[in-house]
XYZ file of C-alpha atoms in Angstrom:
451
model
C 8.769 62.709 -19.908
C 7.447 58.996 -19.147
C 5.337 56.514 -20.648
C 2.347 55.744 -19.145
C 1.496 51.408 -19.067
C -2.199 50.419 -18.690
C -1.488 47.653 -16.201
C -3.344 43.732 -16.075
C -7.116 44.066 -15.306
C -7.829 42.722 -12.231
C -10.142 40.662 -13.462
C -7.330 39.000 -16.224
C -5.873 38.473 -13.595
C -8.643 35.982 -11.056
C -9.297 34.589 -14.647
C -6.466 33.243 -15.237
C -5.333 32.457 -12.047
C -8.169 30.404 -12.014
C -6.729 28.361 -14.889
C -3.542 28.195 -13.544
C -5.412 26.416 -10.598
C -7.444 24.464 -12.042
C -4.666 23.165 -14.438
C -2.090 22.836 -11.062
C -5.504 20.586 -9.398
C -5.672 18.387 -12.149
C -2.029 17.637 -12.236
C -2.513 16.895 -8.083
C -4.951 14.809 -9.286
C -3.544 13.135 -12.133
C -0.674 12.504 -9.232
C -3.259 11.290 -6.434
C -5.155 8.662 -9.023
C -2.359 7.047 -10.633
C -0.376 6.641 -6.595
C -4.063 4.871 -6.028
C -3.905 2.795 -9.301
C -0.432 1.670 -7.346
C -1.935 0.569 -4.998
C -3.791 -2.078 -5.599
C -1.509 -2.961 -8.283
C 0.818 -3.639 -5.211
C -2.081 -5.576 -3.413
C -2.844 -6.816 -6.915
C 0.609 -8.663 -7.019
C 1.590 -9.400 -3.336
C -1.639 -11.945 -3.548
C -0.390 -13.413 -6.516
C 3.084 -13.359 -5.083
C 1.448 -15.783 -2.418
C -0.521 -17.642 -4.963
C 2.869 -18.510 -6.846
C 4.642 -19.639 -3.771
C 2.476 -21.729 -2.290
C 2.115 -23.200 -6.375
C 5.967 -23.918 -6.029
C 6.079 -25.069 -2.592
C 3.591 -27.721 -3.568
C 4.983 -28.797 -6.813
C 8.665 -28.999 -5.077
C 6.879 -31.173 -2.027
C 4.792 -33.174 -5.068
C 8.298 -34.090 -6.388
C 10.231 -34.876 -2.943
C 7.275 -37.032 -2.011
C 7.727 -39.047 -5.342
C 10.885 -39.449 -4.553
C 10.370 -40.962 -1.366
C 7.810 -43.410 -2.604
C 10.703 -45.078 -4.830
C 13.616 -44.387 -2.844
C 10.974 -46.579 0.397
C 9.860 -49.055 -2.698
C 13.740 -49.464 -4.507
C 15.080 -50.268 -0.183
C 11.550 -52.387 0.216
C 12.629 -54.466 -3.525
C 16.218 -54.916 -3.053
C 16.462 -55.772 0.869
C 13.120 -57.198 1.121
C 12.340 -55.239 5.334
C 9.159 -54.176 6.061
C 10.027 -51.548 7.837
C 10.313 -49.197 4.240
C 6.729 -49.725 3.475
C 5.302 -47.361 6.963
C 8.216 -44.608 4.672
C 6.356 -44.970 1.909
C 3.163 -45.284 2.940
C 3.433 -41.712 4.209
C 4.903 -40.723 1.461
C 2.334 -41.964 -0.804
C -0.787 -40.208 1.153
C 1.223 -36.828 0.621
C 1.990 -37.261 -2.712
C -1.700 -37.442 -3.527
C -2.183 -34.227 -1.380
C -0.134 -32.407 -3.081
C -0.855 -33.286 -6.811
C -4.814 -32.544 -5.147
C -3.724 -29.043 -3.818
C -1.368 -28.429 -7.297
C -4.327 -28.773 -9.308
C -6.537 -26.075 -6.698
C -3.890 -24.505 -7.456
C -3.030 -24.522 -11.350
C -6.374 -22.708 -12.022
C -5.135 -19.537 -12.885
C -2.578 -20.842 -14.971
C -4.852 -21.294 -18.088
C -1.337 -23.233 -19.930
C -0.821 -25.499 -17.977
C -4.637 -27.997 -18.676
C -2.910 -30.225 -20.713
C 0.067 -30.712 -18.698
C -1.424 -30.883 -15.479
C -3.671 -33.386 -16.848
C -1.178 -36.297 -18.385
C 1.178 -35.065 -14.704
C -1.919 -36.800 -13.419
C -1.789 -39.503 -15.666
C 1.449 -39.915 -15.069
C 1.811 -40.478 -10.754
C -1.287 -42.155 -11.742
C 1.133 -44.815 -13.414
C 3.824 -44.176 -11.824
C 1.859 -45.302 -8.232
C 0.830 -48.979 -10.387
C 3.675 -49.813 -11.150
C 4.992 -48.627 -7.157
C 1.596 -51.013 -5.887
C 2.145 -54.011 -8.245
C 6.446 -54.325 -7.451
C 5.514 -53.764 -3.888
C 2.276 -56.229 -2.812
C 5.013 -59.460 -5.238
C 7.098 -58.960 -3.476
C 4.840 -59.331 -0.337
C 3.317 -62.791 -2.747
C 7.611 -63.635 -2.790
C 7.539 -63.344 -6.613
C 10.903 -62.052 -6.037
C 11.157 -62.734 -9.832
C 8.114 -60.872 -11.245
C 8.465 -58.242 -9.329
C 12.399 -57.749 -10.124
C 11.550 -58.239 -14.241
C 9.549 -54.821 -13.998
C 12.192 -53.200 -11.771
C 14.089 -53.226 -14.475
C 11.933 -52.752 -16.983
C 12.625 -48.588 -16.314
C 9.540 -48.422 -16.873
C 9.426 -46.950 -14.039
C 12.116 -44.314 -14.385
C 11.085 -43.414 -17.158
C 7.228 -42.010 -16.130
C 9.661 -40.254 -13.008
C 11.995 -38.984 -15.777
C 8.303 -37.478 -17.131
C 6.807 -36.720 -14.113
C 10.154 -34.874 -13.447
C 9.872 -33.135 -16.826
C 5.954 -31.831 -16.192
C 6.852 -30.303 -12.481
C 10.255 -28.964 -12.819
C 8.221 -26.985 -15.724
C 5.646 -25.818 -13.073
C 8.054 -24.640 -11.011
C 9.361 -22.589 -13.840
C 6.291 -20.828 -14.496
C 6.086 -19.623 -10.898
C 9.166 -18.880 -10.993
C 8.766 -16.757 -14.694
C 4.790 -14.668 -12.912
C 6.913 -13.974 -9.993
C 10.154 -11.883 -11.860
C 7.443 -10.631 -13.994
C 5.405 -9.076 -11.153
C 8.929 -7.873 -10.425
C 9.281 -5.550 -13.252
C 5.756 -4.731 -13.883
C 6.445 -3.152 -10.001
C 9.264 -1.621 -10.866
C 8.023 -0.003 -14.393
C 5.157 0.846 -12.009
C 7.241 2.497 -9.677
C 8.612 4.560 -12.794
C 5.747 5.531 -14.105
C 5.266 7.170 -10.505
C 8.080 8.905 -10.024
C 8.522 10.238 -13.858
C 4.611 11.490 -12.660
C 5.465 13.009 -9.565
C 8.688 14.666 -10.993
C 5.803 16.132 -13.821
C 3.599 16.537 -11.759
C 6.283 19.194 -9.463
C 7.123 20.541 -12.255
C 3.268 21.738 -13.458
C 2.930 22.641 -10.298
C 5.858 25.123 -9.445
C 5.496 26.895 -13.085
C 1.322 27.339 -11.687
C 2.504 29.034 -8.307
C 5.401 30.509 -10.860
C 2.804 32.368 -12.729
C 0.969 33.029 -10.527
C 3.631 34.685 -8.394
C 4.565 35.968 -11.708
C 0.935 38.117 -12.917
C 0.388 39.120 -9.712
C 4.019 41.174 -9.087
C 2.639 42.708 -12.333
C -0.478 44.202 -10.908
C 1.248 44.935 -8.601
C 4.439 47.170 -10.593
C 1.409 47.678 -12.515
C -0.550 49.409 -9.783
C 2.269 51.126 -8.482
C 3.578 51.868 -12.123
C -0.074 54.010 -12.198
C -0.738 54.965 -8.590
C 3.076 57.231 -10.167
C 1.399 58.201 -13.319
C -1.321 59.777 -11.180
C 0.355 61.668 -9.372
C 2.808 63.716 -11.278
C 0.149 64.076 -13.935
C -2.530 65.985 -10.963
C -0.148 67.710 -8.879
C -2.937 70.828 -8.112
C -5.382 68.324 -8.449
C -4.084 66.407 -4.505
C -7.187 65.331 -3.232
C -7.867 63.790 -6.263
C -4.674 61.683 -6.014
C -5.280 61.103 -2.806
C -8.138 58.847 -3.281
C -6.691 57.321 -6.716
C -3.685 56.069 -3.628
C -6.096 54.958 -1.253
C -8.041 53.035 -4.025
C -4.351 51.566 -5.886
C -3.374 50.950 -2.119
C -6.698 48.971 -1.593
C -6.349 47.036 -4.838
C -3.072 46.165 -3.976
C -3.189 44.311 -0.310
C -6.325 42.167 -3.025
C -3.689 41.305 -4.949
C -1.877 40.398 -2.078
C -4.094 39.328 -0.122
C -5.094 36.139 -3.522
C -1.373 35.463 -3.929
C -1.555 34.811 -0.357
C -4.163 32.024 -0.150
C -3.038 30.837 -3.576
C 0.397 30.370 -1.671
C -1.790 28.864 1.184
C -3.469 26.056 -0.993
C -1.257 25.067 -3.034
C 1.451 24.175 0.120
C -1.259 22.320 1.301
C -2.169 19.674 -1.505
C 1.382 19.193 -1.247
C 1.391 17.815 2.383
C -1.996 16.066 1.282
C 0.515 14.491 -1.993
C 3.423 13.658 1.239
C 0.765 11.218 3.416
C -1.682 9.966 0.916
C 0.550 6.769 0.215
C 0.110 5.829 4.115
C -3.576 7.080 4.316
C -4.142 4.037 1.844
C -2.002 1.082 4.075
C -3.973 2.208 7.179
C -7.481 1.094 4.538
C -5.516 -2.136 3.052
C -6.020 -5.442 5.985
C -4.424 -7.820 4.643
C -1.428 -7.060 7.372
C 0.857 -8.364 3.613
C -0.008 -5.744 1.524
C 0.277 -3.420 4.251
C 3.705 -5.023 4.848
C 4.409 -4.494 0.761
C 2.959 -0.494 1.515
C 4.695 0.429 4.659
C 7.712 -1.173 2.803
C 6.528 0.950 -0.560
C 6.713 4.240 1.597
C 9.863 3.557 2.925
C 11.523 3.330 -0.859
C 8.904 6.196 -1.554
C 10.104 8.392 1.474
C 13.682 7.310 -0.139
C 13.959 9.458 -2.695
C 11.972 12.076 -2.230
C 13.970 12.926 0.453
C 16.862 13.349 -1.959
C 14.182 16.064 -3.953
C 13.680 17.252 -0.587
C 17.537 18.876 -0.058
C 18.139 19.224 -4.040
C 14.704 22.229 -3.783
C 17.011 22.930 -0.134
C 20.543 23.378 -1.328
C 21.507 25.986 -3.806
C 23.716 22.836 -6.480
C 20.767 20.704 -8.120
C 23.265 18.470 -9.396
C 25.295 16.919 -6.126
C 23.983 15.423 -3.025
C 25.445 15.915 -0.129
C 25.293 12.222 1.537
C 25.795 12.699 4.634
C 22.895 15.571 5.145
C 20.638 12.922 3.413
C 21.844 9.884 4.992
C 20.886 11.519 7.905
C 17.839 12.483 8.020
C 17.168 9.766 5.718
C 17.923 7.064 9.381
C 17.207 9.354 11.824
C 13.407 8.610 9.508
C 14.149 4.493 9.612
C 14.762 4.553 13.546
C 11.640 6.545 13.686
C 9.156 4.379 11.593
C 10.912 0.891 13.239
C 10.203 1.524 16.167
C 6.824 3.291 15.805
C 6.425 -0.928 14.734
C 7.958 -2.014 18.148
C 11.022 -3.287 16.284
C 13.863 -3.053 19.079
C 17.561 -1.996 18.529
C 18.426 0.975 17.895
C 20.683 3.000 15.006
C 24.134 4.540 15.316
C 26.503 5.984 12.280
C 29.305 8.254 11.125
C 29.214 9.185 7.312
C 31.559 11.305 5.938
C 30.562 13.816 3.404
C 31.269 12.727 0.315
C 28.178 13.674 -2.779
C 26.838 11.612 -5.484
C 24.327 13.138 -8.369
C 20.723 12.760 -8.014
C 20.355 9.639 -9.439
C 23.379 7.597 -7.783
C 22.103 8.830 -4.605
C 18.567 7.073 -5.160
C 19.642 4.294 -4.854
C 22.337 4.386 -2.303
C 19.658 5.738 -0.887
C 16.844 2.834 -1.775
C 20.286 0.255 -0.046
C 20.356 1.951 2.810
C 16.233 1.610 3.108
C 16.358 -1.797 2.711
C 19.705 -2.812 4.830
C 18.789 -0.864 8.164
C 14.814 -2.305 7.485
C 15.622 -5.792 7.669
C 18.419 -5.052 10.119
C 15.426 -4.202 12.173
C 12.885 -6.485 11.914
C 15.247 -9.727 11.209
C 18.483 -9.283 13.797
C 16.856 -9.314 16.851
C 13.753 -10.801 17.098
C 14.226 -11.364 20.623
C 16.467 -8.977 22.478
C 17.622 -5.709 21.621
C 20.890 -4.358 20.186
C 22.332 -2.176 17.899
C 22.483 -1.377 13.279
C 24.718 0.546 12.846
C 25.812 2.750 9.558
C 29.143 3.714 8.234
C 30.243 6.301 5.227
C 33.101 6.528 4.004
C 35.728 7.137 1.492
C 38.589 4.366 0.669
C 42.309 4.808 -0.441
C 41.390 3.975 -4.256
C 38.715 6.762 -5.072
C 35.896 4.361 -4.604
C 32.935 4.704 -2.043
C 32.188 1.861 0.510
C 28.653 1.700 2.724
C 29.131 -0.574 5.340
C 25.781 -1.339 7.675
C 26.369 -4.119 10.277
C 24.213 -5.513 13.651
C 25.259 -8.125 15.922
C 21.763 -10.550 15.867
C 21.687 -13.797 14.573
C 23.213 -13.536 11.580
C 22.602 -14.445 7.835
C 22.145 -17.927 7.033
C 23.980 -19.466 3.907
C 21.444 -20.708 1.407
C 18.721 -20.495 4.467
C 15.220 -19.881 3.823
C 15.362 -16.022 2.500
C 12.938 -13.923 5.401
C 9.988 -11.689 4.186
C 9.368 -12.232 -0.236
C 13.005 -11.279 -1.371
C 12.099 -8.146 -3.523
C 14.507 -5.969 -1.097
C 17.238 -8.479 -1.739
C 16.771 -8.252 -5.663
C 15.874 -4.073 -5.420
C 19.250 -3.735 -3.505
C 21.231 -5.686 -6.302
C 19.748 -3.513 -9.064
C 20.456 -0.748 -7.298
C 24.274 -1.695 -6.743
C 24.838 -2.579 -10.542
C 22.997 1.086 -11.915
C 25.354 2.386 -8.869
C 28.156 0.261 -11.297
C 29.323 -0.580 -7.150
C 29.118 -4.264 -5.890
C 27.631 -5.661 -2.726
C 29.192 -8.593 -0.409
C 27.688 -10.076 2.651
C 29.534 -11.536 5.549
C 28.843 -13.480 9.223
C 30.163 -12.124 11.613
C 30.389 -12.939 15.337
C 28.138 -13.104 16.028
C 26.060 -11.065 13.705
C 26.058 -9.416 9.912
C 28.225 -7.229 7.625
C 26.919 -5.701 4.980
C 29.339 -4.140 2.472
C 28.540 -1.870 -0.853
C 31.679 -0.184 -2.972
C 31.093 2.505 -5.538
C 32.195 4.751 -7.540
C 32.724 8.350 -6.793
C 32.325 11.387 -9.129
C 35.975 13.334 -9.520
C 35.535 15.834 -7.428
């Protein structure tokens, strides 16, 4: 005789389904809140980076103006030619303007107050020393002018000014580096929050599914037991079977509704960064968020491939990168960049973390090629991935554009270059940039796992 198992009640199902859905909703709100907070931090960092850049430029230009004024002063003292006075006056005007600008920019640097006061005194004394020697030279009092000139007082003042200006430049560089580190840490936090949130949501869906299955199975078992125990009560069995079937249908409807709501919630997370970008007015911040969105998609695509594949340890790079490149091309062309994309990808595989690093490098290089390689014409960006004879992998991104100027001004914020270097370091790879005629070739070699 079979043992009758009491099915779990509908009240139990609804109660624990509500608890699981509440956990899932709270998890989703946590991910959303974390993403919004990171967006605000990204905008704050962009503003700080602009202010630090302006401060650094002002300090460099102030040092250049002092050097130009001193060179003109020496030329006039030594040669006596008044042609040096025009660049001297121009340099002195620039010097005073940059000093005033630096005072405004350094307001947020509390540790720079004493330094700035001393720098103003030093520069004032330097200007007075140069003005005195020039005035003596004009009055043909050469001996006195040379005596001041040879006293080395001017050199001492110049050296002290250089020390202060170098300190200011170092402070701005440290501020930029601190911001980059904070952004990297924030991205890691978001990655862990998203991963943990995804696990919790998967567990919620699994719990609801198991609960629904157990409920349906329990009802089916109850129906069979009633049928076996009530052979002579056919009408009652039919009524009971009908009631059980209705209850099962309600359970199936409930399960379908739960799955529908969870799917909608996951889609909202995917579009959150783009919504934040659309809400920002500052173009620099929008660009930074757009780049952040591209980097997030590069990482999220890896997890999508893991979910859809049978192997959770390795990612098929040809499938992953082809989807990523098509997404990048569509995004860049929507933004008005006229380049086209061609790629040839061998079927290589990498572990999950290494695939994320490679995806970030591809995103940075392809995005930069679209933005900067063809400023005035259309062109092509080519991506190649293959295995080398020594067993290492090779990634090539090349264009036929205007080329990469060595030691020239960095286009953009420079964060992408540092990210590429960091990702290559994580991969254990080597990065190289090569000038072509025309265009630029970016190359990354990296180790591949043993087959």
